[in-house]
Coordinates of C-alpha atoms and ligand atoms in Angstrom, one line a residue:
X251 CA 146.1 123.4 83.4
X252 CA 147.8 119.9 83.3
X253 CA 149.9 118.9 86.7
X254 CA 153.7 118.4 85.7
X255 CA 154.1 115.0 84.5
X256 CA 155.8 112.0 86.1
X257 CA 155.4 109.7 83.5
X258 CA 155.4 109.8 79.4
X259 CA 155.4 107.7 76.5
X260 CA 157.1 108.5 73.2
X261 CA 155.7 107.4 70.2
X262 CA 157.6 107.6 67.0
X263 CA 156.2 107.7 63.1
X264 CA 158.3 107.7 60.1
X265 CA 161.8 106.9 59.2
X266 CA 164.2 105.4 61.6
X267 CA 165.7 109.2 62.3
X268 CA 162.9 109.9 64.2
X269 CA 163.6 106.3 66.1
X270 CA 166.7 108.0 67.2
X271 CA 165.4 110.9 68.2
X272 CA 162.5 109.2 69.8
X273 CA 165.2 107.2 71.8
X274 CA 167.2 110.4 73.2
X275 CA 163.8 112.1 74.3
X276 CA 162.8 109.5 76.0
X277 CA 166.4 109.7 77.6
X278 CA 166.3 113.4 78.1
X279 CA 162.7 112.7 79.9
X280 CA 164.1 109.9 81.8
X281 CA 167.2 112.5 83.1
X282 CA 164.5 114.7 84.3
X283 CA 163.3 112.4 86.7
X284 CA 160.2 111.4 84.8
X285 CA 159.5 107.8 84.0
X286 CA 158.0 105.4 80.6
X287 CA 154.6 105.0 81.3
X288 CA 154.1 100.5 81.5
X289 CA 152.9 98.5 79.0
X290 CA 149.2 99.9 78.4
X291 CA 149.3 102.3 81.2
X292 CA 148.1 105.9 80.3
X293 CA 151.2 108.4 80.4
X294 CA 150.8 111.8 81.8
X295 CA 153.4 113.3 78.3
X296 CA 152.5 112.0 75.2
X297 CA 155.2 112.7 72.9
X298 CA 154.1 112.3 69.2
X299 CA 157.1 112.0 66.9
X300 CA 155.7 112.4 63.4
X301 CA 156.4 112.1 60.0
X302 CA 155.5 114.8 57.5
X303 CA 157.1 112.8 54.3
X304 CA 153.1 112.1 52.6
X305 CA 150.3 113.5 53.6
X306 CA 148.6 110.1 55.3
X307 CA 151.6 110.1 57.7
X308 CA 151.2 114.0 58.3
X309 CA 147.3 113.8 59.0
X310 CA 147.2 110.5 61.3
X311 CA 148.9 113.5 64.2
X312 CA 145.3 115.0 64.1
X313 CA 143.7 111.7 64.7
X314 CA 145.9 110.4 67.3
X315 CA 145.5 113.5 69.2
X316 CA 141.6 113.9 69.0
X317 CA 141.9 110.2 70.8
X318 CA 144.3 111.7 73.3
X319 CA 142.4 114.3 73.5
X320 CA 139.5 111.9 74.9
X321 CA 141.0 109.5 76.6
X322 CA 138.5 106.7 78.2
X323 CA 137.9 107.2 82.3
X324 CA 140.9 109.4 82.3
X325 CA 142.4 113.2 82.2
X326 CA 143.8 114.0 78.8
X327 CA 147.5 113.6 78.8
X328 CA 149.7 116.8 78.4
X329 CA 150.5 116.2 74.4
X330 CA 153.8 117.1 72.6
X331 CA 153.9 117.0 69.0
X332 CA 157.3 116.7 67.7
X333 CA 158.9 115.9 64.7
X334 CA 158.6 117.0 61.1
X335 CA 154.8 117.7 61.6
X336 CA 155.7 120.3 64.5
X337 CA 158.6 121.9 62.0
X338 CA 156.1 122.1 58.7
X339 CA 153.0 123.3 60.4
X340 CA 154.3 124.8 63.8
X341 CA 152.1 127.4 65.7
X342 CA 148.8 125.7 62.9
X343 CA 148.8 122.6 65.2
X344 CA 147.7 123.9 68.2
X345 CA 145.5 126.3 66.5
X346 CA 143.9 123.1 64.9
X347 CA 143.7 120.8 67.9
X348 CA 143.6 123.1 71.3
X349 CA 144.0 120.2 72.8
X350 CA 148.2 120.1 71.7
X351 CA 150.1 121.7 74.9
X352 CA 154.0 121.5 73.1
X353 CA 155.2 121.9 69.8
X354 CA 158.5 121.0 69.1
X355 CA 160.6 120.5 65.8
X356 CA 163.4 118.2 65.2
X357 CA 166.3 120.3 65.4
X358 CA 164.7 121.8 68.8
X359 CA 163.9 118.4 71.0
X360 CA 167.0 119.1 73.6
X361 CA 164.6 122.0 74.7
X362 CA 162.0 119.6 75.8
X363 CA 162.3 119.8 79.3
X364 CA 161.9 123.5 79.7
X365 CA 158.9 123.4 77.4
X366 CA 157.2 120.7 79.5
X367 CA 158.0 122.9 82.3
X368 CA 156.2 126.2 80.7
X369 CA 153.2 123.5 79.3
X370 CA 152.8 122.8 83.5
X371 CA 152.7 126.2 84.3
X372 CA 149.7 127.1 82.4
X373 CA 151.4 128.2 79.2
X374 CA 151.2 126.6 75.5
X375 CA 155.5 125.9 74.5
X376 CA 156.6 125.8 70.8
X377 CA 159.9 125.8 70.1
X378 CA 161.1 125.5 65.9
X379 CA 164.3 126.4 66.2
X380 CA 166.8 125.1 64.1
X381 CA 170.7 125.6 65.3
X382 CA 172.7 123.4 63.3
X383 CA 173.7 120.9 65.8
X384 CA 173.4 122.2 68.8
X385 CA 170.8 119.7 70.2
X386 CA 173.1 116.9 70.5
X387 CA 175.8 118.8 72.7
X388 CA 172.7 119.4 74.9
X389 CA 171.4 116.0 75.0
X390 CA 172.7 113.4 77.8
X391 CA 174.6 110.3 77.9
X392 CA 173.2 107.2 75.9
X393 CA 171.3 104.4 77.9
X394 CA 169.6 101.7 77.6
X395 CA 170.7 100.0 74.7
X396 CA 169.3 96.8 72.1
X397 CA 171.6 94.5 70.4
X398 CA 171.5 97.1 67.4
X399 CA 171.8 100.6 67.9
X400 CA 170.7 103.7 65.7
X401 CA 173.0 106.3 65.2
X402 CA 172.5 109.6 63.6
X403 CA 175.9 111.2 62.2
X404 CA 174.1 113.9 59.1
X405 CA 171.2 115.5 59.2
X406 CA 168.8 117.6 56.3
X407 CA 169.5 118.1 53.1
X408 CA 170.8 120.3 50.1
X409 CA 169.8 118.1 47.1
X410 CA 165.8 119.5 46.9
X411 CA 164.2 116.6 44.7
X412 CA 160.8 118.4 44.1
X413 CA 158.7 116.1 45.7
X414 CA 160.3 116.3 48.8
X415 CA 159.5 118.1 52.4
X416 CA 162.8 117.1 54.2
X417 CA 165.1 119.8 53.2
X418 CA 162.2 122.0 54.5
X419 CA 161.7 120.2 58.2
X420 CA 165.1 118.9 58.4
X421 CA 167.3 121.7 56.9
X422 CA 170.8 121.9 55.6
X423 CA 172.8 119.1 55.1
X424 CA 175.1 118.9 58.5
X425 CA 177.8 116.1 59.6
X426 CA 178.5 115.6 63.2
X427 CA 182.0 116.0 64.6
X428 CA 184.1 112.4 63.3
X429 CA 185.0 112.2 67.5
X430 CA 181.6 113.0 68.9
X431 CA 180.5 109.8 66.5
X432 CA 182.7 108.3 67.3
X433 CA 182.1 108.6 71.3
X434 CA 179.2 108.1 70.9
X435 CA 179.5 104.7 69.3
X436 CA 181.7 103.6 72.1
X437 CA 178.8 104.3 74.7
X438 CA 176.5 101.9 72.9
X439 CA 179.0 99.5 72.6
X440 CA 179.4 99.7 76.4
X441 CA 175.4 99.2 76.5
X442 CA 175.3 96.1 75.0
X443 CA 174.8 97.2 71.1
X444 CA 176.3 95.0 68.7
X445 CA 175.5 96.7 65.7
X446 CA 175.6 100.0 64.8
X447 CA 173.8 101.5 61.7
X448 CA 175.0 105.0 60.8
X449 CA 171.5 107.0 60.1
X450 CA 171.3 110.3 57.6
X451 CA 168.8 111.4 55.4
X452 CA 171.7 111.5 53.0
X453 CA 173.9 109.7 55.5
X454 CA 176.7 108.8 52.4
X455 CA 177.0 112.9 52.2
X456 CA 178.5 112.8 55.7
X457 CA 182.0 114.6 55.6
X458 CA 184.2 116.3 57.6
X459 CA 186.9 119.4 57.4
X460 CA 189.6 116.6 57.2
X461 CA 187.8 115.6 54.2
X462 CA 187.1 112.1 55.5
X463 CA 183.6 110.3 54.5
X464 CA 181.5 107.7 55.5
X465 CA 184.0 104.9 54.7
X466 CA 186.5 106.8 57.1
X467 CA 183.7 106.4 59.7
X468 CA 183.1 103.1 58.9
X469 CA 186.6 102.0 59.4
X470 CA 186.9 104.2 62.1
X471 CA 184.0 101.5 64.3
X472 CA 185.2 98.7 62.5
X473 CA 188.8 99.4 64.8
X474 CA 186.1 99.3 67.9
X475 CA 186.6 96.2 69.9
X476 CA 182.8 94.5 71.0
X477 CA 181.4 95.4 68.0
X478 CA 180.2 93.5 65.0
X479 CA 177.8 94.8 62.6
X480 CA 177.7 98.3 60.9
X481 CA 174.9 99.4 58.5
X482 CA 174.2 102.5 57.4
X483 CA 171.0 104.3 55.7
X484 CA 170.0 106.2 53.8
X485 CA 171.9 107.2 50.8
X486 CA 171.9 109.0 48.1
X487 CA 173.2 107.7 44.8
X488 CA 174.9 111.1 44.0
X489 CA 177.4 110.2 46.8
X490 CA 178.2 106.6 46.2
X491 CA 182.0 107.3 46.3
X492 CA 184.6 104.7 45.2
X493 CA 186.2 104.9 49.0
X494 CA 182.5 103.7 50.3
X495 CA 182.5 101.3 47.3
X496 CA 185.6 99.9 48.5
X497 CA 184.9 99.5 52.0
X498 CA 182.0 96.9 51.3
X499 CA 184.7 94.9 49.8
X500 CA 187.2 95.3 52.4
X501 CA 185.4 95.8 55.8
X502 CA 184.6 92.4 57.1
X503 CA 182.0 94.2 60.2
X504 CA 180.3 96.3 57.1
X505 CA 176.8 94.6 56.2
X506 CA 176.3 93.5 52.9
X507 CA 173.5 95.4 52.5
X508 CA 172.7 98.5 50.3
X509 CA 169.8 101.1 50.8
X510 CA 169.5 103.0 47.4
X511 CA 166.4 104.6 46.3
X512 CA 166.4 105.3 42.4
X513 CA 162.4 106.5 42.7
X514 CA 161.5 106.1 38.9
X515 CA 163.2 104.3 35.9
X516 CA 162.5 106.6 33.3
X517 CA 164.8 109.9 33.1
X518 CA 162.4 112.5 32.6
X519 CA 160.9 111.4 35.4
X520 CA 164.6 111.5 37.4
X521 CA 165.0 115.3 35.8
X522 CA 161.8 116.7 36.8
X523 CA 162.3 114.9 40.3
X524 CA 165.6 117.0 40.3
X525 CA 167.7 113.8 40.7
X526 CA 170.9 113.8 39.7
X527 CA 171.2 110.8 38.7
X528 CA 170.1 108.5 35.0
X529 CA 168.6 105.2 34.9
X530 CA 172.0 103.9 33.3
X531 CA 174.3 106.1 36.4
X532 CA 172.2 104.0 38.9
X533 CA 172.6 100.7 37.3
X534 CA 176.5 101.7 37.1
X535 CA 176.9 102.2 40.6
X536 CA 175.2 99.2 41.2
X537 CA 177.3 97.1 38.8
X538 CA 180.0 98.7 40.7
X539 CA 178.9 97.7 44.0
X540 CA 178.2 94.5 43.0
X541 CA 181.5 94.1 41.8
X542 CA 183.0 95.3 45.1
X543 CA 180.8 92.8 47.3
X544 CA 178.9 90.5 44.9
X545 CA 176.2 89.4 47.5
X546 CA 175.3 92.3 48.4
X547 CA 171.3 92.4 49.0
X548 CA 170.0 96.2 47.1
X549 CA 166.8 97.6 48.0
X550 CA 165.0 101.0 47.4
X551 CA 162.9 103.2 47.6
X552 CA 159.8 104.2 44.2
X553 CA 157.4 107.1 43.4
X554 CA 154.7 105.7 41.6
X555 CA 152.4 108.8 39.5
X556 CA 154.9 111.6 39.9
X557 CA 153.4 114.9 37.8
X558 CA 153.0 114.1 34.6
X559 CA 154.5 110.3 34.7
X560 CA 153.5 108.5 31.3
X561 CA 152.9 104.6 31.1
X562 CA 156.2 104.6 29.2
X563 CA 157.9 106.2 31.8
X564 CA 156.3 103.5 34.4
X565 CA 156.9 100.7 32.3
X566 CA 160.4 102.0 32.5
X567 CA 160.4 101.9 36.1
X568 CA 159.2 98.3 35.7
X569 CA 162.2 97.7 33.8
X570 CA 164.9 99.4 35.7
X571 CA 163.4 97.0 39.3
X572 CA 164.1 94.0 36.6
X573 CA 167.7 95.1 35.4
X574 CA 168.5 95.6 39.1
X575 CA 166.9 92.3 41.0
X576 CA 166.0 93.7 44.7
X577 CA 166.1 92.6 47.4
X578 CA 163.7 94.6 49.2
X579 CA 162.2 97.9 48.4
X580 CA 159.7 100.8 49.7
X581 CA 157.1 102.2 46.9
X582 CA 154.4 105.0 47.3
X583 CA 152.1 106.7 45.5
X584 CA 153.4 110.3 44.7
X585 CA 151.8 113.0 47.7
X586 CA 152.0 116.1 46.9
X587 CA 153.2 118.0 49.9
X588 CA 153.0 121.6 50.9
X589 CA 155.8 124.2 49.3
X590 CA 157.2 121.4 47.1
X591 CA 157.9 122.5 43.7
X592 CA 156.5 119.3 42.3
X593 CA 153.3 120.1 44.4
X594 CA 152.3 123.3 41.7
X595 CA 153.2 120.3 38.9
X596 CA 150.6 120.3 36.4
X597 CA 149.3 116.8 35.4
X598 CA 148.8 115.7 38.6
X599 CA 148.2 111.6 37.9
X600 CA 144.9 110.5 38.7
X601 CA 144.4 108.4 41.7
X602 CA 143.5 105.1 40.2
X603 CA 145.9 105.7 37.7
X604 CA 148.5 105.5 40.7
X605 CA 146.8 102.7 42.5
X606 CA 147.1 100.3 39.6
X607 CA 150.7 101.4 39.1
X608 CA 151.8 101.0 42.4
X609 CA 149.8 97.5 42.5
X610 CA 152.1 96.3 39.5
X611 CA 155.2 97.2 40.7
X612 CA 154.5 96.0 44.4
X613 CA 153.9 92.8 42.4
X614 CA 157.3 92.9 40.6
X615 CA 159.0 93.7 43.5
X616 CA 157.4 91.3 46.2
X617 CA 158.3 88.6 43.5
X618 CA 161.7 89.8 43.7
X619 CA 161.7 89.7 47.6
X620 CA 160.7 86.2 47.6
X621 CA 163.3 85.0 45.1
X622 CA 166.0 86.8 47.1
X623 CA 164.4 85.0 50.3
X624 CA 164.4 81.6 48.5
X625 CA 168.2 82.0 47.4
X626 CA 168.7 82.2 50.8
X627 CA 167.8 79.0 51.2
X628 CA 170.4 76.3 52.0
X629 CA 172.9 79.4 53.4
X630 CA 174.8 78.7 56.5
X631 CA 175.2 82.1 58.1
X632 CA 175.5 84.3 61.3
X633 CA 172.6 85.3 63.0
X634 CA 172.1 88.8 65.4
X635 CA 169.3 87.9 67.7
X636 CA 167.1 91.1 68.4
X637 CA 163.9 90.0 70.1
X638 CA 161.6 87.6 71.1
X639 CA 159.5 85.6 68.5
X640 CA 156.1 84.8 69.2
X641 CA 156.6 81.0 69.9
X642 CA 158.4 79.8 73.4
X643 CA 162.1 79.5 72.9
X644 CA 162.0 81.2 69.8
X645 CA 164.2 84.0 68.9
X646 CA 163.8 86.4 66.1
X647 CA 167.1 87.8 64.7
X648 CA 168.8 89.5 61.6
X649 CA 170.7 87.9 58.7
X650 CA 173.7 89.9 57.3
X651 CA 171.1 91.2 54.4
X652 CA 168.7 92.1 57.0
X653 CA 166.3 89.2 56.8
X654 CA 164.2 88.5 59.4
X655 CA 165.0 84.9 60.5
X656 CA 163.1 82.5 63.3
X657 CA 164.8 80.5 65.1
X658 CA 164.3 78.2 68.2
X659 CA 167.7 78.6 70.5
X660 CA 169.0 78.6 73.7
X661 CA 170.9 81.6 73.0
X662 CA 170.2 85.1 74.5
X663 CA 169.1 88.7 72.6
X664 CA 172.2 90.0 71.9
X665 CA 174.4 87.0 71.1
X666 CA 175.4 86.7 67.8
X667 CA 174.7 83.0 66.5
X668 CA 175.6 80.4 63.1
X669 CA 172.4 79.6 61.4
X670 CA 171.8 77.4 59.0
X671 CA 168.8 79.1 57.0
X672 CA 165.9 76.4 56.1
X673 CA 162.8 78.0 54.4
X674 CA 161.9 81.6 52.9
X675 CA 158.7 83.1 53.0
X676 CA 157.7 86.9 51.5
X677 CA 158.8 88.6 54.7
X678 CA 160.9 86.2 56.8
X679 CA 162.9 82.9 56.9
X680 CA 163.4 79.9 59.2
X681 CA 166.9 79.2 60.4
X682 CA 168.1 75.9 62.4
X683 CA 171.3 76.8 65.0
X684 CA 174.2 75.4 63.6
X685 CA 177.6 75.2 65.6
X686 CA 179.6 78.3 65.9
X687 CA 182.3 79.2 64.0
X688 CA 185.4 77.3 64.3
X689 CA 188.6 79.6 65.1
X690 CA 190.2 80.6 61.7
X691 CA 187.7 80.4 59.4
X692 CA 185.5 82.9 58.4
X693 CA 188.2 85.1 57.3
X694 CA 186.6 88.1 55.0
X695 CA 183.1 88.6 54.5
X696 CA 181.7 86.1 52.0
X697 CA 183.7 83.2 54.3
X698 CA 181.2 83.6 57.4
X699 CA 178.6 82.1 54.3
X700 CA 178.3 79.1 52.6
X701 CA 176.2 77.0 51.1
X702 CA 174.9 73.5 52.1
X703 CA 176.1 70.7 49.8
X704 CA 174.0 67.5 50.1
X705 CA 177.4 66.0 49.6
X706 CA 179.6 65.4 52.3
X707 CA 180.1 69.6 54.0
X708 CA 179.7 70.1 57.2
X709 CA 176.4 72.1 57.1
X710 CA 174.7 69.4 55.8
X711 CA 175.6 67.2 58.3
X712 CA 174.2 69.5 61.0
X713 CA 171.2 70.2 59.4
X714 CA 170.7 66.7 59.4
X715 CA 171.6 66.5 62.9
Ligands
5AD113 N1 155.3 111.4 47.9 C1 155.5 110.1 47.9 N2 156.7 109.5 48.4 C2 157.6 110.3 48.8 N3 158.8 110.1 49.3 C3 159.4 111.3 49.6 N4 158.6 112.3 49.4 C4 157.5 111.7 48.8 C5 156.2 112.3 48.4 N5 156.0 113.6 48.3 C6 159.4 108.7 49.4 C7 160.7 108.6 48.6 C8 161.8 108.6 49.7 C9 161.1 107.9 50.8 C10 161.6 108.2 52.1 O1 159.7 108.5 50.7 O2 160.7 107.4 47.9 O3 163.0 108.0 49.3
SF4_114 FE1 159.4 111.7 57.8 FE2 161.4 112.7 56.4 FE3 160.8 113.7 58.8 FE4 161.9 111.2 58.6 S1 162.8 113.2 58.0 S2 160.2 111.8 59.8 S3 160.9 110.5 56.6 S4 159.5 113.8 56.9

């Protein structure tokens, strides 16, 4: 039998849903009276948040517990496993690894108290419930709280693309109340967040009775005084509406920044992913979007070697990442997963098949990440600073199109700082501080930008400075 624990550590895998719901157990824990284990200390709850989205991410659970499980000059930690894991494989993963005391799914984490509880007491607790949105009425006041926030506002999902395990470990679609969001947004404000980004699996399906959308939410925080960023992620193309369209031209706080996976160019492909959308409907919206806020930075998400995928049809993913010029993008190899339909697929794609297609188009695309980068280049912009960089006196902080940008300041996490940008690698730039913004400019979105002129600007003169 494990003793009751007084400290625990949370460590979350996957997408940045699991972030936020890594964040509120820690707070649930916290209101329990327990405390984060320190920097390198062992905790007595280990709380593994995983991912069950390809089948690395859903086996490196087993691992990390067998190391738990033997913890160095220590007693093994009580272990929780959480997340889409614990949903997908429930009562399997302590019948797998004895060593697992909790199992808890996603929709069930508000009930992790009481299960730590009946893990102390000599007892194994699994809990894979899933009440549509009754964990968040059960959860406690925000704390703690970075200069940018995650939010979740929709959960699951109805659209079943046949590759995927979320609609299975996350459920239904479901939008929380407009007012609890709302609320809730005000409370991380009050923390000290400066930015919020709305999170969904299909976060752009998020409606209410009223009828009102995500652009109704987004204008809803952009009225909230203290803040200044919103982002939102990730969306489906299905749901692109023209109201959401509009609102990147019109809401000055909304980033110009656009998560939308396509996964494959070619539309057989698209049709026996169950997409609903075309090669030509994607590169529509995007011309759309484009129109509405013509900076905005597009990235994605690819499926290289889905059943049956020709090289036509990958060449024609190839040439839908050219028509579309990213950004920044995401790109696996296909895994089948567990009670997917695409999983019975014939034609499964041979693995070196996939490797060398996923080699090409990581090429294409990192090009394309480094020419978006480079344009950067010579931008005077505002900077949110979000942690520390690994030089003294460096900060590291986020551009409006979510670049990672250095910068040597006296300015504080949090603050929200001009920059003039000054080099582009692959993965990050290099900024110089510039002077802040004089009162009355930067009126509109594409104002708080512009570009250096080696004539006689102001920009260049302070990057001269
Ligand atoms: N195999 C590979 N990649 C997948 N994704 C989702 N399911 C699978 C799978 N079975 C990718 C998609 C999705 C992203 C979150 O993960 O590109 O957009
Ligand atoms: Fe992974 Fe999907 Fe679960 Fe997020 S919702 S943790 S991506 S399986």
């Amino acid at each position: 039998m494990k003793p009751a624990p007084r400290t625990f550590q949370v460590k979350s895998f996957g997408c940045q849903m699991n972030v936020y719901d890594g964040a509120r157990m820690a707070e649930l824990l916290e209101a329990e009276g327990m405390s984060a284990a320190g920097e390198g200390a062992d905790a007595d709850l280990v709380v593994l948040n995983t991912c069950h989205i390809r089948e690395k991410a859903a086996e490196k659970v087993y691992s990390d517990i067998g190391r738990l499980a033997k913890r160095p000059g220590g007693a093994a930690p009580m272990i929780a496993v959480a997340g889409c894991v614990a949903q997908a494989e429930g009562a399997e993963i302590p019948r797998r690894a004895p060593a697992v005391d909790i199992v808890v799914g996603p929709q069930a984490y508000h009930n992790l108290p009481a299960l730590v509880r009946q893990a102390a007491a000599g007892g194994r607790a699994l809990d894979t419930g899933m009440p549509p949105l009754s964990k968040f009425g059960a959860l406690p006041a925000r704390r703690r709280q970075g200069p940018s926030a995650f939010l979740t506002v929709q959960e699951g999902c109805d659209k079943f693309c046949t590759y995927c395990v979320v609609p299975y470990t996350r459920g239904a679609e479901i939008s929380r109340p407009f007012g609890a969001i709302v609320d809730e947004a005000r409370a991380l404000i009050d923390m000290g967040a400066r930015e919020i980004v709305l999170l969904g699996q299909n976060v752009n399906a998020w409606r209410d009775d009223e009828e009102r959308g995500l652009d109704d939410l987004i204008r809803a925080l952009d009225a909230l005084p203290g803040l200044a960023r919103i982002r939102y992620t990730t969306s489906h193309p299905g749901d692109m509406t023209e109201g959401l369209i509009r609102a990147h031209a019109e809401v000055e706080k909304l980033m110009p920044y656009l998560h939308l996976p396509v996964q494959s160019g070619s539309d057989r492909v698209l049709k026996a992913m169950n997409r609903s959308h075309t090669a030509e409907s994607y590169l529509r919206i995007i011309e759309r979007v484009r129109a509405a806020r013509p900076d905005i930075a597009v990235s994605g998400d690819f499926i290289v070697g889905f059943p049956g995928e020709t090289d036509a049809e990958f060449e024609a993913t190839l040439a839908i990442v050219a028509a579309v010029n990213y950004a920044q993008a995401f790109s696996f190899k296909y895994s089948p997963r567990p009670g997917t339909p695409a999983a019975e697929m014939d034609e499964q794609v041979p693995a070196e098949v996939m490797d060398e297609r996923l080699q090409r188009l990581q090429a294409s695309l990192g090009r394309q990440q480094l020419a978006f980068n480079q344009a950067s280049v010579g931008l005077c912009t505002d900077l949110l600073l979000e942690r520390p960089g690994r030089k003294p006196g460096q900060l590291i902080g986020k551009s409006p199109w979510l670049q990672s940008v250095h910068l040597e300041t006296g300015a504080a996490i949090g603050d929200l700082v001009a920059v003039d940008l000054v080099s582009a690698g692959p993965n990050s730039l290099a900024g110089r501080a510039a002077p802040t913004w004089l009162p009355g400019e930067g009126r509109g979105p594409a104002a708080r930008t512009e570009r250096l002129d080696p004539g006689l600007r102001r920009g260049t003169a302070r990057v001269a400075a």
